[in-house]
PDB file of C-alpha atoms in Angstrom:
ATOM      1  CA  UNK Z   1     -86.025  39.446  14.317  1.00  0.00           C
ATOM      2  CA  UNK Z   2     -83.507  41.399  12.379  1.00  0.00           C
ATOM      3  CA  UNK Z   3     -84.003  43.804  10.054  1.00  0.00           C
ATOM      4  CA  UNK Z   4     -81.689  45.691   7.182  1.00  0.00           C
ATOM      5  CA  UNK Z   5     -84.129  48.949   5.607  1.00  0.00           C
ATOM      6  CA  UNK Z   6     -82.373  51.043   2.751  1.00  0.00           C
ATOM      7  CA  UNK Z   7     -84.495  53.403   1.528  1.00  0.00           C
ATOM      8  CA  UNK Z   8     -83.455  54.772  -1.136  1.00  0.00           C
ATOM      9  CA  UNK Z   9     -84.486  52.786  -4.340  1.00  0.00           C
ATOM     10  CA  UNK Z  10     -81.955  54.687  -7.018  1.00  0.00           C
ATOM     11  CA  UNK Z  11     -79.457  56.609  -6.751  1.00  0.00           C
ATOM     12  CA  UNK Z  12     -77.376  59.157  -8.923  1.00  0.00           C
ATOM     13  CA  UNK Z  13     -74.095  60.508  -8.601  1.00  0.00           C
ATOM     14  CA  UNK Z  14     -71.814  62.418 -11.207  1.00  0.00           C
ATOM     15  CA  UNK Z  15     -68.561  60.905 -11.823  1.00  0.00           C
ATOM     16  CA  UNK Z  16     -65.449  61.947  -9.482  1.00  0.00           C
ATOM     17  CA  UNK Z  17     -68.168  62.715  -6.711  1.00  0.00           C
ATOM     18  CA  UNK Z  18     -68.804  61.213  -3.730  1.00  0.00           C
ATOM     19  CA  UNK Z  19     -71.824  59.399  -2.497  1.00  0.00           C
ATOM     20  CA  UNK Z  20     -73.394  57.978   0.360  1.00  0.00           C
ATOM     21  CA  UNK Z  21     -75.968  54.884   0.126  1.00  0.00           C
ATOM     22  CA  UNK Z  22     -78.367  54.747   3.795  1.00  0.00           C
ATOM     23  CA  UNK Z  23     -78.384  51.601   5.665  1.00  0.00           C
ATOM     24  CA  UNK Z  24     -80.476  51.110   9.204  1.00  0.00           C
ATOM     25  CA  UNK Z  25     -80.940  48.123  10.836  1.00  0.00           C
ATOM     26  CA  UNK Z  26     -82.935  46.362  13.572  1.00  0.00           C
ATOM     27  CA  UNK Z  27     -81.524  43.735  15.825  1.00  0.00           C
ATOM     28  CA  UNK Z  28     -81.622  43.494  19.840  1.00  0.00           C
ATOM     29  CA  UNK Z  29     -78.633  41.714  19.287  1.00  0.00           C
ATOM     30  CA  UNK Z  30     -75.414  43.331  21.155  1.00  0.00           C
ATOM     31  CA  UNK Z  31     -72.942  41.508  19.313  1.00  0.00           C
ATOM     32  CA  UNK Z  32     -73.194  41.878  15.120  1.00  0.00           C
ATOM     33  CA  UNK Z  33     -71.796  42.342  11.613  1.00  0.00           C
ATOM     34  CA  UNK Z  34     -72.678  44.608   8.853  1.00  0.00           C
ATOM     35  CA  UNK Z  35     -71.718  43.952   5.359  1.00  0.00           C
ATOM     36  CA  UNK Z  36     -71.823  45.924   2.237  1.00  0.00           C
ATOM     37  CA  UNK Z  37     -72.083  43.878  -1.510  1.00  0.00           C
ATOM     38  CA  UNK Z  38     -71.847  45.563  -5.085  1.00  0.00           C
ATOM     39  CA  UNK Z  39     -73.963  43.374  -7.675  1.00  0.00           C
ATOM     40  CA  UNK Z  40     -73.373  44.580 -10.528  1.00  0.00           C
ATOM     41  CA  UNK Z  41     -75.026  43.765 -14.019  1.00  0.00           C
ATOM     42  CA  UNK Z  42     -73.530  40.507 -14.482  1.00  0.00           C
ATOM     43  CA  UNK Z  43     -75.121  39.461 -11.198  1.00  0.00           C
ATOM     44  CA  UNK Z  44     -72.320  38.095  -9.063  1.00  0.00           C
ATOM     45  CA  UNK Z  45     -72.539  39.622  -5.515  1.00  0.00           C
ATOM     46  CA  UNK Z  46     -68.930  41.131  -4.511  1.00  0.00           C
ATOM     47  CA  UNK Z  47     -68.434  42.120  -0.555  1.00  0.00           C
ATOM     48  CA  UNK Z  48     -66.799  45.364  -0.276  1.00  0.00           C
ATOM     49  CA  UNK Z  49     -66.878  45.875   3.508  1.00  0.00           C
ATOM     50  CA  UNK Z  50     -67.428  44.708   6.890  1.00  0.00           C
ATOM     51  CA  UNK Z  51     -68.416  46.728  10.471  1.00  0.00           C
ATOM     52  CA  UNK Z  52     -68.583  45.021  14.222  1.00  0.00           C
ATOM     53  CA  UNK Z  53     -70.373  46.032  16.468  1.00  0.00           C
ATOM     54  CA  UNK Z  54     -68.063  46.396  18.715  1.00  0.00           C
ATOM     55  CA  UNK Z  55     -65.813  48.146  16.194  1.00  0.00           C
ATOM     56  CA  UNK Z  56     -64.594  51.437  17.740  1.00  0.00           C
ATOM     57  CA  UNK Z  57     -63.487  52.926  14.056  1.00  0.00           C
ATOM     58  CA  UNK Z  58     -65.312  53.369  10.557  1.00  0.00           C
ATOM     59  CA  UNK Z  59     -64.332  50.547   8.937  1.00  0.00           C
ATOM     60  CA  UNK Z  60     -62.520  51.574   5.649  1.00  0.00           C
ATOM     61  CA  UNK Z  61     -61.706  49.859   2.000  1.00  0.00           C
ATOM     62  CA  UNK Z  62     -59.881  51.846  -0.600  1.00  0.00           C
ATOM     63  CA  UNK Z  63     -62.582  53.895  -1.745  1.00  0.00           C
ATOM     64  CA  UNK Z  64     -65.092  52.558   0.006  1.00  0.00           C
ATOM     65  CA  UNK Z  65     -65.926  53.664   4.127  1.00  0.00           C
ATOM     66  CA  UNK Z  66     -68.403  52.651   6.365  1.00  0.00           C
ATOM     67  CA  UNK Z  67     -70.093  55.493   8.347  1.00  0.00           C
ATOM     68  CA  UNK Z  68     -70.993  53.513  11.539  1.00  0.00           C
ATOM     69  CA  UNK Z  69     -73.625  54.964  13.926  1.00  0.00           C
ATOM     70  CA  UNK Z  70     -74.769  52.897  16.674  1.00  0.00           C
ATOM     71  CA  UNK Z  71     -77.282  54.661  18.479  1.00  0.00           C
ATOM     72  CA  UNK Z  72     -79.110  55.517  15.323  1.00  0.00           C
ATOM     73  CA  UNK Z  73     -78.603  51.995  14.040  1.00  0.00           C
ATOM     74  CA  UNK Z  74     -77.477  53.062  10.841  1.00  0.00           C
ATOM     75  CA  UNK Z  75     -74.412  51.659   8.287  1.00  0.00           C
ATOM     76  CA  UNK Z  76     -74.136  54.346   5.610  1.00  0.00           C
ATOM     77  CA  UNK Z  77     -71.856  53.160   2.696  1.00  0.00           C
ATOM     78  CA  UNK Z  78     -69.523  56.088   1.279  1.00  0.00           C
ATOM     79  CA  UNK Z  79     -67.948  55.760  -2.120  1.00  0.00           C
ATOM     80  CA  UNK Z  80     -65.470  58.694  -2.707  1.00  0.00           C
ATOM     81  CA  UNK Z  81     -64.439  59.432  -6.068  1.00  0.00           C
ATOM     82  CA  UNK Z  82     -67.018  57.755  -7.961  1.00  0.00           C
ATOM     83  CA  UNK Z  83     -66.247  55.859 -11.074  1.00  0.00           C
ATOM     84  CA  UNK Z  84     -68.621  54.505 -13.966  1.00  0.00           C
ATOM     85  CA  UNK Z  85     -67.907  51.019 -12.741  1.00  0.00           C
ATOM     86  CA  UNK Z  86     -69.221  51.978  -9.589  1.00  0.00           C
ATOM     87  CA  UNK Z  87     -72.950  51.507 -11.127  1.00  0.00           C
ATOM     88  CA  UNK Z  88     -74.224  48.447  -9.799  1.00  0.00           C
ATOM     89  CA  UNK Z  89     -76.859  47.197  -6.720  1.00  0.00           C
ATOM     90  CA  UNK Z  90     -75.661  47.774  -3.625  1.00  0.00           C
ATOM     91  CA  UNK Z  91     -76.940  45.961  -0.750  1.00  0.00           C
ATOM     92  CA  UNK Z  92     -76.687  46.166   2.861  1.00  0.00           C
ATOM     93  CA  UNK Z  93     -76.643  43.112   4.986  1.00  0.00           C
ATOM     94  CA  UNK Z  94     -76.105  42.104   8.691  1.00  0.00           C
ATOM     95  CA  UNK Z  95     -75.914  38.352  10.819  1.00  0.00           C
ATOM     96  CA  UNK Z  96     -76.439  38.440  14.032  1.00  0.00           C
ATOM     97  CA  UNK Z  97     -73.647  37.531  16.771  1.00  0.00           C
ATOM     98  CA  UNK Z  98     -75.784  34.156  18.034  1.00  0.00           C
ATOM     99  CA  UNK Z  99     -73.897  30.846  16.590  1.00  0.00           C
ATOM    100  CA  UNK Z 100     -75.376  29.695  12.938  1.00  0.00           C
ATOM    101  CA  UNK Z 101     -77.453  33.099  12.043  1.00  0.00           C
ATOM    102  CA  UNK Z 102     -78.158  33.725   8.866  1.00  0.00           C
ATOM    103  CA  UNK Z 103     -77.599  36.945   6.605  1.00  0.00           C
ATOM    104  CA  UNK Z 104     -80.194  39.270   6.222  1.00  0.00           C
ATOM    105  CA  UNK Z 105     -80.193  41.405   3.333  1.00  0.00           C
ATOM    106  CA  UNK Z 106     -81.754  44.627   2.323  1.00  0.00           C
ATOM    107  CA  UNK Z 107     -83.753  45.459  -0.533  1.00  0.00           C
ATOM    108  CA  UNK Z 108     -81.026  47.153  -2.476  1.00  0.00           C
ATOM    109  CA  UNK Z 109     -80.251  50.291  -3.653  1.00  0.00           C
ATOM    110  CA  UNK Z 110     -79.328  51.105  -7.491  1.00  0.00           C
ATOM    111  CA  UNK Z 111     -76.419  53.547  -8.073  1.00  0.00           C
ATOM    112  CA  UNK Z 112     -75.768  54.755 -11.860  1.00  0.00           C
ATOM    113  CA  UNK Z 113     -72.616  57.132 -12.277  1.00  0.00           C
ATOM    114  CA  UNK Z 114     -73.114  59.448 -14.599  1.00  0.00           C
ATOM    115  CA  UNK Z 115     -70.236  60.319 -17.167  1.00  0.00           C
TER     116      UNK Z 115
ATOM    117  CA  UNK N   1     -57.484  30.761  -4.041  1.00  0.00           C
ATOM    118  CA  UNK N   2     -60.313  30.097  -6.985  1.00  0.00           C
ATOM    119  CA  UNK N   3     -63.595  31.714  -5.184  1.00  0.00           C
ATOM    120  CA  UNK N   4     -67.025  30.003  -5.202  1.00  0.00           C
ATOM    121  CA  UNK N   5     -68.073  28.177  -8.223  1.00  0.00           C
ATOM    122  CA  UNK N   6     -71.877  27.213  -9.674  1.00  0.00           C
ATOM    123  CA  UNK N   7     -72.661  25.421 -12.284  1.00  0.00           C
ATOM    124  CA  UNK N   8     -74.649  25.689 -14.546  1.00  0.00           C
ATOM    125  CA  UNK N   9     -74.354  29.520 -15.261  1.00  0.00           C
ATOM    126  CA  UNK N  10     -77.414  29.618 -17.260  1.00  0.00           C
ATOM    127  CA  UNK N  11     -80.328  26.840 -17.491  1.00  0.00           C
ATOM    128  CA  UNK N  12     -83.899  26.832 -19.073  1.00  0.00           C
ATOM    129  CA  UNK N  13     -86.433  24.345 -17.835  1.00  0.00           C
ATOM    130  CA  UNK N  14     -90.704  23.868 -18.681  1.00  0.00           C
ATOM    131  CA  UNK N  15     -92.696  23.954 -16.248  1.00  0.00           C
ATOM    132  CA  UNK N  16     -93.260  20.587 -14.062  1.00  0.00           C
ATOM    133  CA  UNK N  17     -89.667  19.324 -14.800  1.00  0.00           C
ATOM    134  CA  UNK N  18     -86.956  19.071 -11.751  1.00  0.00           C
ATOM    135  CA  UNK N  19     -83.611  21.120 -11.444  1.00  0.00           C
ATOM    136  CA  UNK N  20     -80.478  20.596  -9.510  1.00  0.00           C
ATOM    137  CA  UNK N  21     -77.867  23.195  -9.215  1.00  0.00           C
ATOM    138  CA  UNK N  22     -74.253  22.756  -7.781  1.00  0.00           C
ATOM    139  CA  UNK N  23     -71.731  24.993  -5.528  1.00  0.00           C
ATOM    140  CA  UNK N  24     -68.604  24.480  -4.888  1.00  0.00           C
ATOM    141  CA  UNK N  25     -67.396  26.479  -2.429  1.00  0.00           C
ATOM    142  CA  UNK N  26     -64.014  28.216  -1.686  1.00  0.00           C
ATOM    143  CA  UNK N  27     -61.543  26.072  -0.411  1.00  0.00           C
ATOM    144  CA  UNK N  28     -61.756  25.424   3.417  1.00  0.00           C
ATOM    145  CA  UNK N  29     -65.047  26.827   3.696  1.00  0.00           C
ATOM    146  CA  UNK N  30     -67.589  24.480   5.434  1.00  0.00           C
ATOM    147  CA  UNK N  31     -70.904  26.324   4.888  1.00  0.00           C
ATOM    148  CA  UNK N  32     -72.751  26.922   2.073  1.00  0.00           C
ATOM    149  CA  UNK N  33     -75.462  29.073   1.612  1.00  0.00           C
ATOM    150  CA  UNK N  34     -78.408  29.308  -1.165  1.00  0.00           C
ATOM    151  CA  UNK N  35     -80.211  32.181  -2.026  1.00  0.00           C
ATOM    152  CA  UNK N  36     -82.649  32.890  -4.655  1.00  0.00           C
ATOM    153  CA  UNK N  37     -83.197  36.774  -6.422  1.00  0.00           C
ATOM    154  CA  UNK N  38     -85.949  38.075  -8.526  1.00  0.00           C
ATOM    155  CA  UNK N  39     -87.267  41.223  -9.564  1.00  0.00           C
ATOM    156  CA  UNK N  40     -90.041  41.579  -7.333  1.00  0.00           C
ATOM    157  CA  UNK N  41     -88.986  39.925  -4.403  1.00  0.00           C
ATOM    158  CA  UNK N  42     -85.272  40.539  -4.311  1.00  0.00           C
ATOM    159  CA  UNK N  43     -83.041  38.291  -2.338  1.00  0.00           C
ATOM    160  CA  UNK N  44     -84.676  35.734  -0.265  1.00  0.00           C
ATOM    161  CA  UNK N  45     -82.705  33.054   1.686  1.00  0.00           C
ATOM    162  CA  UNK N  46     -83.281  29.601   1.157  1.00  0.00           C
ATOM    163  CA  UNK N  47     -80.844  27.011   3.396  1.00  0.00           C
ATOM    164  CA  UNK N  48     -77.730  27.268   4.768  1.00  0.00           C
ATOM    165  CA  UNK N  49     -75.612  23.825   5.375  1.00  0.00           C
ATOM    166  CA  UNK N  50     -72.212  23.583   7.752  1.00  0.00           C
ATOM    167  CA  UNK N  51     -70.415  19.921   7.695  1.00  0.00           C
ATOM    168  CA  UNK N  52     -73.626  18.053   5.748  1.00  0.00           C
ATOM    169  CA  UNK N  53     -76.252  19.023   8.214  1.00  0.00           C
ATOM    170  CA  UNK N  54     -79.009  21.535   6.964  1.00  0.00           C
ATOM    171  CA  UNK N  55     -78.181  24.844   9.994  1.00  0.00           C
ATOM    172  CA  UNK N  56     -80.599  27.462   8.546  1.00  0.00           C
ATOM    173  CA  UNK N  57     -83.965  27.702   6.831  1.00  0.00           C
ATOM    174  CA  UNK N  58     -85.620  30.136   4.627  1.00  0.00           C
ATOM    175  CA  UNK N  59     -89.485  29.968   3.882  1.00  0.00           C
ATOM    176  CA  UNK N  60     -89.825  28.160   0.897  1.00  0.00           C
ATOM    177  CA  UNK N  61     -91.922  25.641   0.160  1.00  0.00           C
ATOM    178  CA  UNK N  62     -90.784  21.611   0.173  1.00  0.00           C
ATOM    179  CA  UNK N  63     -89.952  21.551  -3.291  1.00  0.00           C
ATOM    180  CA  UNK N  64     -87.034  23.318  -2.652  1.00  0.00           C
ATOM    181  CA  UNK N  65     -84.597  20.652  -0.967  1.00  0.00           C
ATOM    182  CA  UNK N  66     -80.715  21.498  -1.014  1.00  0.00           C
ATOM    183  CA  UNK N  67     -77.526  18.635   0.528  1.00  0.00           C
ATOM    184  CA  UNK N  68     -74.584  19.164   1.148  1.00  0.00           C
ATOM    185  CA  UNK N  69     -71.288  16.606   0.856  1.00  0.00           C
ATOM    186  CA  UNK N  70     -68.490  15.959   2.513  1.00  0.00           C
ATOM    187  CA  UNK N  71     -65.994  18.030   0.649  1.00  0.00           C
ATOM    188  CA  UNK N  72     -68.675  21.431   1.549  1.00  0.00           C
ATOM    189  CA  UNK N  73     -70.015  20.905  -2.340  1.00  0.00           C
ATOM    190  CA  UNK N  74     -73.382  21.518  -2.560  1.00  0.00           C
ATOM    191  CA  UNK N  75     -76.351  20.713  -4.739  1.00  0.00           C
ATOM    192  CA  UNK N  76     -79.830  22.020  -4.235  1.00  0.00           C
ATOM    193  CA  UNK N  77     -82.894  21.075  -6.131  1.00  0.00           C
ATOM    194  CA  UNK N  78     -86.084  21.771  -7.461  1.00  0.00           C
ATOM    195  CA  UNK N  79     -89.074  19.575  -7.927  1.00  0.00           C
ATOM    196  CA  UNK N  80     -92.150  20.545 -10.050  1.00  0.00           C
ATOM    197  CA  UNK N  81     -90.835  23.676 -11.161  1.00  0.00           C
ATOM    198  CA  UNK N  82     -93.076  26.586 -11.662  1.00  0.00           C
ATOM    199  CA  UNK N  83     -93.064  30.149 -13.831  1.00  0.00           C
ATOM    200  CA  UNK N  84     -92.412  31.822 -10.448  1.00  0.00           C
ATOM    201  CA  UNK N  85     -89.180  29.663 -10.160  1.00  0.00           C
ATOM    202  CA  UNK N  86     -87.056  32.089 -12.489  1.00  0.00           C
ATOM    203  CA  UNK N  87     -85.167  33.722 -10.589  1.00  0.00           C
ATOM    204  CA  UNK N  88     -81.128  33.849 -10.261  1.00  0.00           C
ATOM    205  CA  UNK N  89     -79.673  31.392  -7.878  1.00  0.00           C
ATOM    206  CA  UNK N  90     -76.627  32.523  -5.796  1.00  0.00           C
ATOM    207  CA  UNK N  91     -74.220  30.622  -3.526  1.00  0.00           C
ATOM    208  CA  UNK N  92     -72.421  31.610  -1.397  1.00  0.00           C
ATOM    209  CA  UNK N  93     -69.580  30.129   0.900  1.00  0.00           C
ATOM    210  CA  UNK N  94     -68.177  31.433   4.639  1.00  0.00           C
ATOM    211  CA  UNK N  95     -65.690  30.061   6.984  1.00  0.00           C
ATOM    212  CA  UNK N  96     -68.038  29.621  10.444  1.00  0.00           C
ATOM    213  CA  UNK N  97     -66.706  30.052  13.659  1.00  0.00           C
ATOM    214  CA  UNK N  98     -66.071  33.838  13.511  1.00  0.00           C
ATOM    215  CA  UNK N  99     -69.409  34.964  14.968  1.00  0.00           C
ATOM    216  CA  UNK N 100     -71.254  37.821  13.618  1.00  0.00           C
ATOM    217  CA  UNK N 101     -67.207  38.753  11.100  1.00  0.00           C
ATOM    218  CA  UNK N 102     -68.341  35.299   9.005  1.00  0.00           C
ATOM    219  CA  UNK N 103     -68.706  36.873   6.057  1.00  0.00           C
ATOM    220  CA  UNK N 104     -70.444  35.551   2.630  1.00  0.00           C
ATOM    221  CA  UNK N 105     -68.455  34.654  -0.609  1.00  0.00           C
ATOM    222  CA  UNK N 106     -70.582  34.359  -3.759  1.00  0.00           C
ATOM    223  CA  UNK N 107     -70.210  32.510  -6.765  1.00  0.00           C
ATOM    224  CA  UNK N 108     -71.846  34.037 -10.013  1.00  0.00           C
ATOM    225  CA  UNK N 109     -75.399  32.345  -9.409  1.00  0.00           C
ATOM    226  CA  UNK N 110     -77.244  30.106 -12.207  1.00  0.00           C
ATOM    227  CA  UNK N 111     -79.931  32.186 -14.022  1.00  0.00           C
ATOM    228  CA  UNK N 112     -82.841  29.458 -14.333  1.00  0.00           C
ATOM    229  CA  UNK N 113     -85.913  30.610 -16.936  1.00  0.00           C
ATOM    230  CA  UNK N 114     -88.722  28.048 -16.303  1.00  0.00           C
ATOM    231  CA  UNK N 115     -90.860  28.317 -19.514  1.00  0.00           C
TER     232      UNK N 115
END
């Protein structure tokens, strides 16, 4: 069974700074895809970035960077430059590379950007 | 391209009544998936469809039935709804065949109160 575990409930994080959100997952899958998503208040889930597997490089999104680690099984999200509409819910989320798996989310982790 | 759509955004309901929501997904996306988040639980999936048939499964109870049509809209429902029911509903849409890159779309969910 797969697994996403982010452990940190809340985060915060003055404005301008950067921050990293922890992501580790569980999966005895070899092929696989890790997501990030930014809910914020209104409650519409937004995908921000994406990581194979099999992806030699950090994946990378404007301000947003995936810091991939295989062996450790961890995803952190890095926001540079922080902004106060970077408060939201940030969730971590992977699917497996077997035909017709389903997402599996994280509990979340709550970023507020202080002014 | 318009991104996912539900509808209702917002819907109140007693308890005992029935509920359908609708998704319309992005266009040329064939699968559809349902998720419902609440406070204490936080994002738990419900079904997935691809081309009408019903691919994944979350563990919910019966009363919780979703279908999807032949232009990828689709509806899920609600039977005998209870207080625990209130929860946001979110949809979300992905183009399959990419393996573990098929990434999620969401719409902006329908906020259901069940009084």
């Amino acid at each position: 069974a797969q697994k996403i575990t982010q452990t940190q409930p809340g985060m915060f994080v003055q404005e301008k700074e950067a921050v990293t959100l922890d992501c580790t997952y569980d999966t005895s899958d070899q092929s696989y895809g890790l997501f990030w998503y930014k809910q914020p208040s209104s409650g519409e889930m937004i995908f921000l970035i994406y990581q194979g597997s099999y992806d030699e490089q950090n994946a990378t999104e404007g301000r947003y960077s995936l810091n991939f680690q295989k062996a450790r099984k961890s995803a952190n999200l890095v926001i540079s430059a922080s902004q106060l509409g970077d408060s939201a819910m940030y969730f971590c989320a992977m699917r497996g590379g077997n035909y017709g798996q389903n997402f599996v989310f994280g509990p979340g982790t709550r970023l507020s950007v202080l002014p | 391209k318009a991104g996912v759509t539900q509808t209702p955004r917002y819907l109140i309901k007693t308890r005992g009544q029935q509920v359908t929501l609708s998704c319309s997904p992005i266009s040329g996306h064939r699968s559809v998936s349902w998720y419902q988040q609440t406070p204490g639980q936080g994002l738990q999936f419900l079904f997935e469809y691809f081309s009408e048939t019903q691919r994944n499964k979350g563990n919910f109870p019966g009363r919780f039935s979703g279908r999807q049509f032949s232009n990828s809209r689709s509806e899920m429902n609600v039977s005998t709804l209870e207080l625990g029911d209130s929860a946001l509903y979110l949809c979300a849409s992905s183009l399959p065949g990419q393996g573990p890159k098929e990434t999620q779309y969401f719409g902006p969910g329908t906020r259901l109160l069940v009084l």
